Amino acid sequence: LLIAISDGSTSPPKRSAQVSHAGMPLGQCQFIQHCLCEPASLEEPLWHAAACNLALCDGGREAFHQLSRLDTDRYNPGDTDRKFDRAEKEGKPHTCERINELGFACPQMRLDGTCAIHGGRAPVVFAQPEKPKDTTVTSKIVDLAAEFRLTHDADNKAYVQIPEKGHYETWRLHSGDFKRWLTHQYYRQHGKVPADQSLKDAMKLLEARALFEGEQVQAHRRIAPYNGDIVLDLCNPNWDCVRITKDGWEVIPIPVDVMLIRSRGMLELPQPIRGGNIDELWEFVNTCEKERPLVLGWLLAALNPSGPYPILALQGEHGSAKSTSTRNLRSLIDPNSTPLRPLPKSEHDLFISANNSRVPCYDNLSGLPPSMSDALCRLATGGGFSTRELYTDDDDMLIDVQKPTILTGIDEIATRPDVLDRSLLISTPVIDQEKRRTEKGLNEAFENTQPGILGALLGATSCALRNLETTKLLELPRMADFAIWVTAAEPALGLQPGEFMDAYTANRREAIRLNLEQDSVAETIKSLLVLGPIKGNYKEILDVLKKHARQGAYDTLPLDFPKTPKGMSNKLKRLRPALRAEGIEVIINDRSHGKNHVEIRDVKRESLEKQLEEQYAA
């Protein structure tokens, strides 16, 4: 340390001399530089602070003498030794914050008292000897990722961002791709494959750094928000994306602060082109003309990073191109190597499947079990799934997703009111024999047209961003955010003002009608209300409806008919929105004598009868 200060000579050091220890330059400290350059201006407390820090370094006494000697007017060897003895007895460094309080305002000190250069809280950190470098296989693997950005999300899933050939690639830290990449890089540098245990240990350490040192981010697949704009991952080898703004769209490399990850099966989108015609879509999607605004609305919703998202239900008989239409719709936004899949058997598998893609598509359904109906509702308007994480006792694995989903089937897919209320029911007409085409020819034509259609959809999305704040609806439907978003894009979709809402309202009305027609309790209530209001508690209501059902159209009670008062309670609560839309109110009063009192009235009929009575009276 003395040699470093005196530059190997006995003469006083130059003003630019550095104090160093074990190769670490203590002279980088702004306070030590101040002591070297302006010793005459230092008050006694600051000299004591310098002594306390140098007392913790090898050769610190000699260094303190060299510093004191710079102030030739006040230097006294005996006084300097006494000051240093007192500093050694104190046995602790003066922190940057304390030095600041004594009168030296260090420009490198952060608000929390740490140094912006080395991160410590005292200058002596500069003088700590360098630790010997770990040369184990695990440390070598970790060193491969030393310069990479490690992050995590709210569910403590770790991610790594790798610079590669002029762009950044974002991977799940525990993905097989990243492990194989580490293995390959290690082999290139060291000529051998790392042991499995060393790789596992390295992954654990990298995960710990991502969780405790990396920032929290939100990861996305295919679509992500970005500073008020939207980015669409093209999934090409260059990691390009389309940035959609209020002023248009452009193809750019994925920004480093956008966490777009890719799942197995995701395919590349074509480079979009400007000037495409959205009407060319109907050559590849089979639906009647009145429902086309709904299909366009669903596509626009799928390009919106935030939900809710309606369920697109394509229903039609054999040979109506349901699967082909679904495949083409998905390919416009989220092409996949397996675009159509059967509906998973469990909620767990459903949410896993939906989490790994942007547009889940489930083909050839024959109705929905109640548990899947509830799960699809959560998938459309928001909700999650929780299960115990593998190999743990009490850790939960949480999956919270909202995704635009497509369902296809011959039968009526959705029958429960809550699913119907979130669905767009699209019929696929039978294709005339002379209009049928080979699958190969249709696919080739779609590939040629897809870039233009995609460009038109991107332009419509830009239009929605531009008009969103000024778009208002007179009446807000159930999925109001979805309706406003699509209405804002009407000028770019070739739709007249209000055309989408007209189609959407008619579709919801048809869904309600189908729901009531398919429900035996609703049909029984409607026929019984001809005789007047229905009143009583849930048991009494159940008994009355069962009696009327057996006397009416049903010889035996249908399978969907409740069997208990609790079942009747649940059934009425589910039917209330649909019945209300038909002018039938289900009024549940406060508990009376420990029982709920229910009154079912045909308000629409009663209002009409009252009007007729008033006319005849006049």
XYZ file of C-alpha atoms in Angstrom:
618
model
C 0.000 0.000 0.000
C 2.913 2.364 0.858
C 4.628 1.589 -2.459
C 1.399 2.301 -4.306
C 1.021 5.683 -2.620
C 4.648 6.762 -2.998
C 4.998 5.282 -6.513
C 8.059 3.344 -5.318
C 9.979 6.443 -4.178
C 10.479 8.290 -0.910
C 9.269 11.553 -2.346
C 5.703 12.702 -1.650
C 3.194 11.150 -4.046
C 1.749 13.086 -6.926
C -1.774 14.455 -6.666
C -3.017 11.703 -9.031
C -1.472 8.862 -7.018
C -3.757 5.917 -6.125
C -4.002 3.950 -2.930
C -4.459 0.248 -3.698
C -4.490 -3.045 -1.863
C -4.200 -6.551 -3.356
C -4.920 -5.196 -6.799
C -8.103 -3.365 -5.729
C -7.678 0.433 -6.110
C -8.800 2.126 -2.924
C -7.979 5.325 -4.771
C -11.220 4.955 -6.750
C -12.994 6.141 -3.594
C -13.979 9.803 -3.964
C -13.190 10.438 -0.279
C -9.640 9.035 -0.503
C -9.061 11.078 -3.669
C -10.238 14.145 -1.761
C -7.738 13.359 1.026
C -4.929 13.049 -1.535
C -5.774 16.194 -3.478
C -6.879 18.612 -0.765
C -5.307 17.503 2.534
C -5.042 21.057 3.859
C -8.815 21.503 3.732
C -9.612 18.453 5.892
C -10.931 19.008 9.383
C -9.918 16.647 12.180
C -13.072 14.435 12.051
C -12.454 13.691 8.390
C -8.774 12.816 9.095
C -10.059 10.415 11.744
C -12.484 8.860 9.234
C -9.598 8.274 6.801
C -7.501 6.715 9.574
C -10.329 4.366 10.636
C -10.690 3.012 7.103
C -6.928 2.695 6.480
C -6.488 0.975 9.865
C -8.328 -2.049 8.412
C -5.842 -2.394 5.519
C -2.411 -4.004 5.473
C 0.160 -1.158 5.445
C -2.498 1.288 6.531
C -0.276 3.130 9.073
C 2.351 3.934 6.446
C -0.359 5.027 4.026
C -1.846 7.344 6.665
C 1.565 8.899 7.254
C 1.919 9.489 3.517
C -1.456 11.189 3.419
C -0.668 13.300 6.489
C 2.709 14.311 5.073
C 0.960 15.944 2.123
C -0.230 18.645 4.550
C 3.302 19.911 5.244
C 2.121 22.730 7.524
C 0.388 20.453 10.018
C 2.235 17.144 9.681
C 3.727 15.751 12.890
C 4.845 12.057 12.961
C 3.995 11.625 16.651
C 0.536 13.132 16.297
C -0.098 10.999 13.225
C 0.827 7.809 15.123
C -1.450 8.738 18.024
C -4.353 9.393 15.657
C -3.811 6.078 13.935
C -3.559 4.220 17.302
C -6.929 5.664 18.294
C -8.405 4.582 14.940
C -7.035 1.047 15.377
C -8.627 0.786 18.840
C -11.966 1.864 17.389
C -11.715 -1.143 15.091
C -14.481 -0.282 12.649
C -14.670 1.726 9.404
C -16.416 5.022 8.947
C -19.326 4.502 6.551
C -19.963 6.673 3.513
C -23.055 8.023 5.249
C -21.030 9.009 8.347
C -18.364 10.690 6.203
C -21.148 12.628 4.504
C -22.441 13.786 7.911
C -18.911 14.980 8.794
C -18.867 17.382 5.867
C -17.754 15.504 2.713
C -20.617 15.185 0.203
C -19.637 12.190 -1.893
C -21.142 12.387 -5.400
C -21.178 8.567 -5.644
C -23.297 7.944 -2.536
C -26.852 6.764 -3.202
C -29.878 7.773 -1.119
C -29.699 4.497 0.821
C -26.079 5.188 1.857
C -24.437 2.705 -0.533
C -21.687 3.502 -3.038
C -22.711 3.680 -6.686
C -19.330 2.205 -7.724
C -18.917 -0.865 -5.543
C -22.276 -1.110 -3.758
C -20.778 -1.166 -0.240
C -21.356 1.228 2.636
C -17.737 2.124 3.482
C -14.597 2.998 1.432
C -12.724 0.047 2.905
C -14.739 -2.234 0.605
C -12.376 -1.093 -2.143
C -9.449 -2.546 -0.227
C -10.825 -6.042 0.333
C -8.603 -8.681 -1.237
C -10.043 -10.367 -4.302
C -11.522 -13.774 -3.526
C -10.053 -16.718 -5.336
C -12.218 -17.631 -8.302
C -14.313 -20.765 -8.013
C -13.202 -23.183 -10.721
C -15.732 -25.999 -10.175
C -17.850 -27.263 -13.072
C -20.939 -25.664 -11.518
C -19.250 -22.261 -11.318
C -18.059 -22.558 -14.916
C -21.621 -23.231 -16.054
C -22.912 -20.279 -14.035
C -20.195 -18.081 -15.566
C -21.640 -18.829 -19.015
C -24.764 -16.909 -17.985
C -22.969 -14.210 -15.990
C -23.911 -11.390 -18.374
C -27.469 -12.540 -19.050
C -30.572 -10.816 -17.690
C -32.286 -13.010 -15.086
C -35.874 -12.171 -14.117
C -38.942 -13.745 -12.527
C -42.709 -13.285 -12.631
C -45.302 -12.980 -9.876
C -45.555 -16.784 -9.643
C -41.782 -17.108 -9.078
C -41.104 -18.590 -12.496
C -37.580 -17.695 -13.578
C -36.572 -16.433 -17.027
C -33.298 -15.739 -18.801
C -32.681 -13.281 -21.644
C -29.856 -14.178 -24.012
C -28.247 -11.857 -26.590
C -27.956 -13.854 -29.797
C -26.898 -12.590 -33.256
C -28.072 -9.027 -32.790
C -31.326 -9.775 -30.951
C -32.515 -10.978 -27.543
C -34.172 -14.319 -26.887
C -36.240 -14.927 -23.753
C -36.473 -18.475 -22.379
C -37.889 -20.130 -19.323
C -34.886 -20.789 -17.090
C -35.905 -24.421 -16.520
C -36.784 -25.058 -20.146
C -35.078 -27.882 -21.981
C -33.881 -25.418 -24.622
C -31.880 -23.368 -22.119
C -30.335 -26.470 -20.521
C -29.272 -27.749 -23.913
C -27.864 -24.308 -24.752
C -25.752 -24.315 -21.567
C -24.536 -27.830 -22.294
C -23.547 -26.843 -25.828
C -21.708 -23.698 -24.692
C -19.859 -25.617 -21.983
C -18.758 -28.234 -24.504
C -17.516 -25.545 -26.914
C -15.354 -23.965 -24.188
C -14.134 -27.030 -22.305
C -14.396 -29.892 -24.805
C -16.598 -32.094 -22.607
C -20.153 -32.439 -21.402
C -20.909 -31.265 -17.816
C -22.141 -33.801 -15.309
C -25.911 -33.849 -14.712
C -25.530 -32.942 -11.044
C -23.315 -29.947 -11.842
C -25.888 -28.745 -14.366
C -28.686 -29.142 -11.804
C -26.699 -27.223 -9.179
C -25.968 -24.445 -11.663
C -29.652 -24.203 -12.572
C -30.588 -23.928 -8.888
C -28.108 -21.096 -8.370
C -29.273 -19.255 -11.497
C -32.873 -19.647 -10.374
C -32.001 -18.226 -6.942
C -30.352 -15.220 -8.587
C -33.383 -14.702 -10.826
C -35.782 -14.821 -7.860
C -33.809 -12.762 -5.344
C -31.691 -10.471 -7.516
C -33.655 -10.198 -10.769
C -36.562 -7.840 -11.292
C -40.169 -9.014 -11.428
C -41.677 -9.025 -14.917
C -44.761 -10.347 -16.697
C -44.139 -12.948 -19.374
C -46.374 -13.254 -22.443
C -46.851 -15.583 -25.371
C -47.402 -14.193 -28.881
C -49.108 -10.933 -27.723
C -47.822 -8.396 -25.175
C -48.520 -4.782 -24.159
C -45.658 -2.319 -24.619
C -45.816 1.301 -23.409
C -49.424 1.708 -24.502
C -48.806 -0.183 -27.758
C -49.143 -3.866 -28.690
C -46.431 -6.243 -29.911
C -47.148 -9.435 -31.854
C -44.371 -12.052 -31.886
C -43.766 -13.319 -35.420
C -41.880 -16.314 -33.969
C -39.262 -16.138 -36.726
C -35.555 -17.004 -36.225
C -34.650 -13.298 -35.989
C -37.044 -12.811 -33.042
C -38.928 -10.042 -34.823
C -42.276 -8.674 -33.755
C -44.924 -6.307 -35.075
C -45.324 -3.176 -32.976
C -48.865 -1.813 -33.304
C -49.399 1.835 -32.348
C -52.180 4.389 -32.771
C -50.407 5.571 -35.922
C -49.939 2.193 -37.621
C -47.640 -0.814 -37.350
C -44.054 -1.790 -38.142
C -41.840 -4.882 -37.912
C -38.995 -4.485 -35.383
C -36.761 -6.741 -33.244
C -38.455 -7.695 -29.986
C -37.524 -4.947 -27.462
C -35.286 -6.070 -24.625
C -37.850 -4.989 -22.019
C -40.675 -7.082 -23.513
C -40.842 -10.617 -22.097
C -42.162 -12.693 -25.016
C -41.480 -16.390 -24.545
C -42.143 -19.225 -26.947
C -43.673 -22.620 -26.311
C -43.148 -25.839 -28.178
C -45.396 -26.016 -31.228
C -45.589 -22.275 -31.913
C -45.050 -21.618 -35.628
C -43.834 -18.596 -37.562
C -46.275 -15.946 -38.739
C -45.684 -14.586 -42.254
C -44.329 -11.086 -42.767
C -47.496 -8.938 -42.926
C -48.017 -6.643 -45.895
C -50.000 -3.440 -46.218
C -52.992 -2.942 -48.470
C -54.669 -6.302 -47.796
C -58.440 -6.763 -47.956
C -60.147 -8.172 -44.864
C -62.998 -9.520 -47.037
C -60.610 -12.083 -48.524
C -60.906 -13.920 -45.190
C -64.355 -15.307 -46.078
C -62.870 -17.461 -48.799
C -61.264 -19.494 -45.999
C -63.744 -19.164 -43.127
C -67.220 -20.594 -43.699
C -69.971 -18.613 -41.994
C -73.135 -16.779 -42.928
C -72.868 -13.091 -43.772
C -74.786 -11.782 -40.747
C -72.271 -13.423 -38.375
C -69.123 -12.131 -40.083
C -68.872 -9.028 -37.843
C -68.736 -11.398 -34.849
C -65.845 -13.384 -36.325
C -63.966 -10.152 -37.061
C -64.698 -9.000 -33.519
C -63.242 -12.201 -32.081
C -60.069 -11.781 -34.180
C -59.681 -8.188 -32.949
C -60.153 -9.369 -29.358
C -57.457 -12.010 -29.836
C -55.011 -9.225 -30.795
C -55.787 -7.304 -27.600
C -53.336 -8.051 -24.743
C -56.102 -7.656 -22.145
C -59.428 -9.459 -21.912
C -62.151 -10.413 -21.468
C -62.268 -12.703 -24.478
C -65.449 -14.249 -25.893
C -65.560 -17.948 -26.696
C -65.982 -18.509 -30.433
C -68.284 -21.534 -30.846
C -68.458 -22.868 -34.421
C -71.422 -25.215 -34.829
C -72.541 -27.075 -37.947
C -73.123 -30.466 -39.456
C -70.578 -32.758 -41.095
C -68.827 -31.208 -44.071
C -69.397 -27.559 -43.097
C -65.658 -26.814 -42.771
C -65.721 -26.146 -39.023
C -62.222 -27.515 -38.462
C -60.774 -25.844 -41.555
C -62.274 -22.489 -40.593
C -60.931 -22.838 -37.055
C -57.454 -23.748 -38.285
C -57.357 -20.708 -40.585
C -58.615 -18.335 -37.887
C -55.953 -19.511 -35.482
C -53.240 -19.332 -38.143
C -53.879 -15.607 -38.568
C -52.720 -14.932 -35.004
C -51.219 -18.006 -33.356
C -50.218 -20.746 -35.854
C -49.309 -24.009 -34.170
C -48.006 -27.402 -35.230
C -51.118 -28.980 -33.618
C -53.765 -26.282 -34.111
C -56.785 -28.423 -33.164
C -56.925 -30.581 -30.069
C -59.568 -32.522 -28.152
C -60.927 -30.928 -25.014
C -58.731 -31.956 -22.034
C -60.222 -34.331 -19.473
C -59.507 -32.139 -16.428
C -59.393 -28.472 -15.449
C -55.683 -28.875 -14.673
C -54.906 -30.015 -18.226
C -57.173 -27.314 -19.681
C -55.318 -24.481 -17.950
C -51.899 -25.985 -18.750
C -52.901 -26.227 -22.412
C -54.279 -22.689 -22.492
C -51.243 -21.264 -20.678
C -48.875 -22.575 -23.355
C -50.612 -20.955 -26.330
C -52.316 -17.732 -27.312
C -55.408 -19.251 -28.952
C -56.541 -22.624 -27.524
C -58.726 -24.519 -30.014
C -60.767 -27.570 -29.006
C -62.322 -29.516 -31.867
C -65.314 -31.797 -32.317
C -66.999 -31.387 -28.930
C -70.214 -33.130 -27.925
C -71.476 -30.868 -25.163
C -69.630 -29.642 -22.086
C -69.588 -31.220 -18.625
C -70.441 -28.753 -15.818
C -66.858 -28.571 -14.511
C -65.518 -27.724 -17.969
C -68.234 -25.120 -18.483
C -67.116 -23.328 -15.327
C -63.451 -23.628 -16.312
C -64.075 -22.171 -19.781
C -65.934 -19.255 -18.193
C -62.879 -18.497 -16.083
C -60.678 -18.828 -19.153
C -62.796 -16.246 -20.996
C -63.355 -13.546 -18.382
C -60.534 -14.178 -15.942
C -59.803 -16.691 -13.252
C -57.180 -19.172 -12.259
C -56.443 -22.707 -11.277
C -54.476 -23.900 -8.273
C -52.990 -27.293 -7.534
C -50.183 -28.666 -5.394
C -46.805 -28.281 -7.021
C -45.033 -31.523 -7.780
C -42.527 -32.821 -5.223
C -43.635 -30.342 -2.548
C -45.831 -30.640 0.535
C -47.575 -27.272 0.665
C -46.522 -25.144 -2.333
C -49.294 -24.202 -4.757
C -48.856 -24.061 -8.521
C -50.981 -21.119 -9.671
C -52.145 -20.639 -13.255
C -54.073 -17.445 -13.999
C -54.859 -16.958 -17.687
C -57.334 -15.239 -19.976
C -57.313 -16.515 -23.542
C -59.476 -16.192 -26.688
C -60.765 -19.743 -27.194
C -62.413 -21.570 -30.128
C -64.756 -24.550 -29.739
C -66.242 -26.614 -32.577
C -68.956 -29.241 -32.612
C -71.980 -30.659 -34.395
C -74.328 -30.565 -31.402
C -75.091 -27.496 -29.330
C -71.753 -27.043 -27.553
C -72.681 -24.609 -24.806
C -75.948 -25.162 -22.934
C -75.398 -23.557 -19.529
C -76.340 -19.858 -19.248
C -72.949 -18.680 -17.994
C -71.113 -20.180 -20.979
C -73.685 -18.953 -23.476
C -73.405 -15.466 -22.037
C -69.674 -15.477 -22.864
C -69.958 -17.098 -26.304
C -70.312 -16.024 -29.908
C -72.454 -18.692 -31.591
C -71.324 -19.056 -35.208
C -73.132 -21.384 -37.612
C -71.194 -22.999 -40.461
C -73.545 -23.596 -43.406
C -73.317 -26.712 -45.537
C -70.966 -26.186 -48.492
C -72.474 -26.838 -51.879
C -70.903 -29.703 -53.755
C -69.761 -27.518 -56.640
C -67.997 -25.115 -54.251
C -65.855 -27.729 -52.516
C -62.055 -27.463 -52.906
C -59.134 -29.734 -52.171
C -57.377 -29.140 -48.874
C -54.052 -28.699 -50.653
C -55.399 -26.033 -52.985
C -57.167 -24.217 -50.152
C -54.001 -24.211 -48.003
C -51.893 -22.830 -50.847
C -54.415 -20.073 -51.510
C -54.549 -19.206 -47.801
C -50.757 -19.008 -47.524
C -50.690 -16.552 -50.443
C -53.471 -14.405 -48.984
C -52.560 -14.615 -45.277
C -49.943 -11.769 -45.226
C -52.474 -9.293 -46.645
C -55.277 -10.369 -44.306
C -52.893 -10.139 -41.349
C -51.824 -6.647 -42.437
C -55.484 -5.582 -42.582
C -56.098 -6.964 -39.067
C -53.063 -5.085 -37.765
C -54.413 -1.894 -39.317
C -57.783 -2.497 -37.629
C -56.017 -3.022 -34.296
C -54.211 0.299 -34.760
C -57.581 1.905 -35.468
C -58.977 0.430 -32.220
C -56.063 1.891 -30.244
C -56.639 5.272 -31.865
C -60.400 5.407 -31.247
C -60.686 3.519 -27.973
C -60.834 6.513 -25.633
C -63.539 8.263 -27.655
C -65.744 5.213 -28.297
C -68.916 5.057 -26.192
C -71.862 2.651 -26.170
C -75.395 3.613 -25.201
C -75.872 0.356 -23.319
C -73.055 -1.800 -22.028
C -73.407 -5.557 -22.641
C -71.972 -8.289 -20.407
C -68.492 -8.219 -22.006
C -68.388 -4.439 -22.320
C -64.616 -4.050 -22.819
C -64.701 -6.481 -25.724
C -67.657 -4.691 -27.341
C -66.044 -1.237 -27.026
C -62.719 -2.510 -28.420
C -64.321 -3.955 -31.561
C -66.633 -0.959 -32.033
C -63.545 1.295 -31.989
C -62.134 -0.688 -34.945
C -65.304 -0.639 -37.106
C -64.012 1.990 -39.605
C -61.019 -0.217 -40.500
C -63.103 -3.418 -40.678
C -65.445 -2.100 -43.350
C -68.394 -2.094 -40.925
C -71.060 0.570 -40.619
C -71.290 2.425 -37.269
C -73.098 0.185 -34.804
C -73.056 -2.836 -37.124
C -71.001 -4.956 -34.748
C -73.226 -4.186 -31.743
C -76.340 -5.051 -33.771
C -74.862 -8.436 -34.658
C -73.594 -8.982 -31.116
C -76.948 -8.121 -29.521
C -78.817 -10.419 -31.917
C -76.357 -13.226 -31.211
C -76.749 -12.873 -27.448
C -80.537 -12.832 -27.828
C -80.341 -16.053 -29.833
C -78.106 -17.592 -27.178
C -80.669 -16.753 -24.486
C -83.462 -18.245 -26.552
C -81.522 -21.459 -27.080
C -80.675 -21.637 -23.412
C -84.289 -21.372 -22.311
C -85.483 -23.822 -24.970
C -82.952 -26.431 -23.869
C -83.702 -26.115 -20.160
C -86.648 -28.140 -18.858
C -87.050 -25.970 -15.723
C -87.215 -22.769 -17.796
C -89.805 -24.302 -20.121
C -91.880 -25.453 -17.150
C -91.724 -21.995 -15.539
C -92.824 -20.284 -18.774
C -95.813 -22.583 -19.224
C -96.848 -22.338 -15.558
C -96.680 -18.529 -15.497
C -99.701 -18.445 -17.820
C -101.719 -19.230 -14.682
C -100.090 -16.435 -12.647
C -97.034 -15.771 -10.461
C -95.226 -18.660 -8.753
C -94.523 -18.128 -5.057
C -93.019 -20.068 -2.160
C -89.749 -21.269 -0.737
C -87.378 -23.412 -2.781
C -89.037 -26.682 -1.696
C -92.491 -25.403 -2.534
C -91.308 -24.053 -5.884
C -89.686 -27.419 -6.653
C -92.871 -29.340 -5.782
C -95.047 -27.065 -7.904
C -92.744 -27.272 -10.931
C -92.354 -31.045 -10.648
C -96.137 -31.502 -10.486
C -96.712 -29.222 -13.480
C -93.910 -30.869 -15.483
C -95.438 -34.347 -15.033
C -98.850 -33.046 -16.052
C -97.427 -31.302 -19.085
C -94.952 -32.302 -21.739
C -92.834 -34.643 -19.598
C -93.968 -38.138 -18.625
C -90.953 -38.437 -16.359
C -88.760 -35.663 -15.049
C -85.839 -34.796 -17.363
C -82.299 -35.455 -16.190
C -81.543 -31.748 -15.781
C -84.488 -31.230 -13.416
C -83.387 -30.487 -9.820
C -84.045 -33.156 -7.226
C -83.581 -31.109 -4.037
C -84.437 -27.578 -2.833
C -80.713 -26.792 -2.942
C -80.619 -27.895 -6.564
C -83.620 -25.693 -7.347
C -81.873 -22.748 -5.676
C -78.791 -23.216 -7.852
C -80.871 -23.706 -11.000
C -82.881 -20.509 -10.489
C -79.758 -18.458 -9.802
C -78.246 -19.667 -13.074
C -81.450 -19.027 -15.033
C -82.173 -15.557 -13.634
C -80.210 -13.542 -16.276
C -81.736 -15.465 -19.198
C -85.265 -15.308 -17.757
C -84.873 -11.578 -17.067
C -83.984 -11.008 -20.716
C -87.330 -12.651 -21.594
C -89.260 -10.419 -19.193
C -89.456 -12.948 -16.341
C -88.192 -11.834 -12.932
C -87.026 -14.235 -10.216
C -87.309 -12.297 -6.949
C -85.572 -13.794 -3.917
C -86.667 -12.050 -0.718
C -84.922 -12.020 2.642
C -85.281 -15.071 4.838
C -88.671 -15.390 6.483
C -89.034 -17.926 9.302
C -85.632 -19.342 8.346
C -86.591 -19.964 4.707
C -86.027 -17.988 1.510
C -89.201 -16.726 -0.124
C -89.121 -16.814 -3.928
C -91.482 -15.117 -6.344
C -91.397 -15.686 -10.104
C -93.375 -13.190 -12.186
C -93.872 -12.664 -15.919
C -93.314 -8.906 -15.773
C -93.571 -8.517 -19.528
C -96.971 -10.242 -19.669
C -98.263 -8.345 -16.636
C -97.211 -5.011 -18.147
C -98.960 -5.854 -21.415
C -102.154 -6.925 -19.601
C -102.111 -3.697 -17.573
C -101.809 -1.630 -20.743
C -104.736 -3.479 -22.319
C -106.892 -2.948 -19.210
C -106.138 0.772 -19.237
C -107.066 0.990 -22.943
C -110.406 -0.800 -22.429
C -111.153 1.294 -19.334
C -110.576 4.465 -21.349
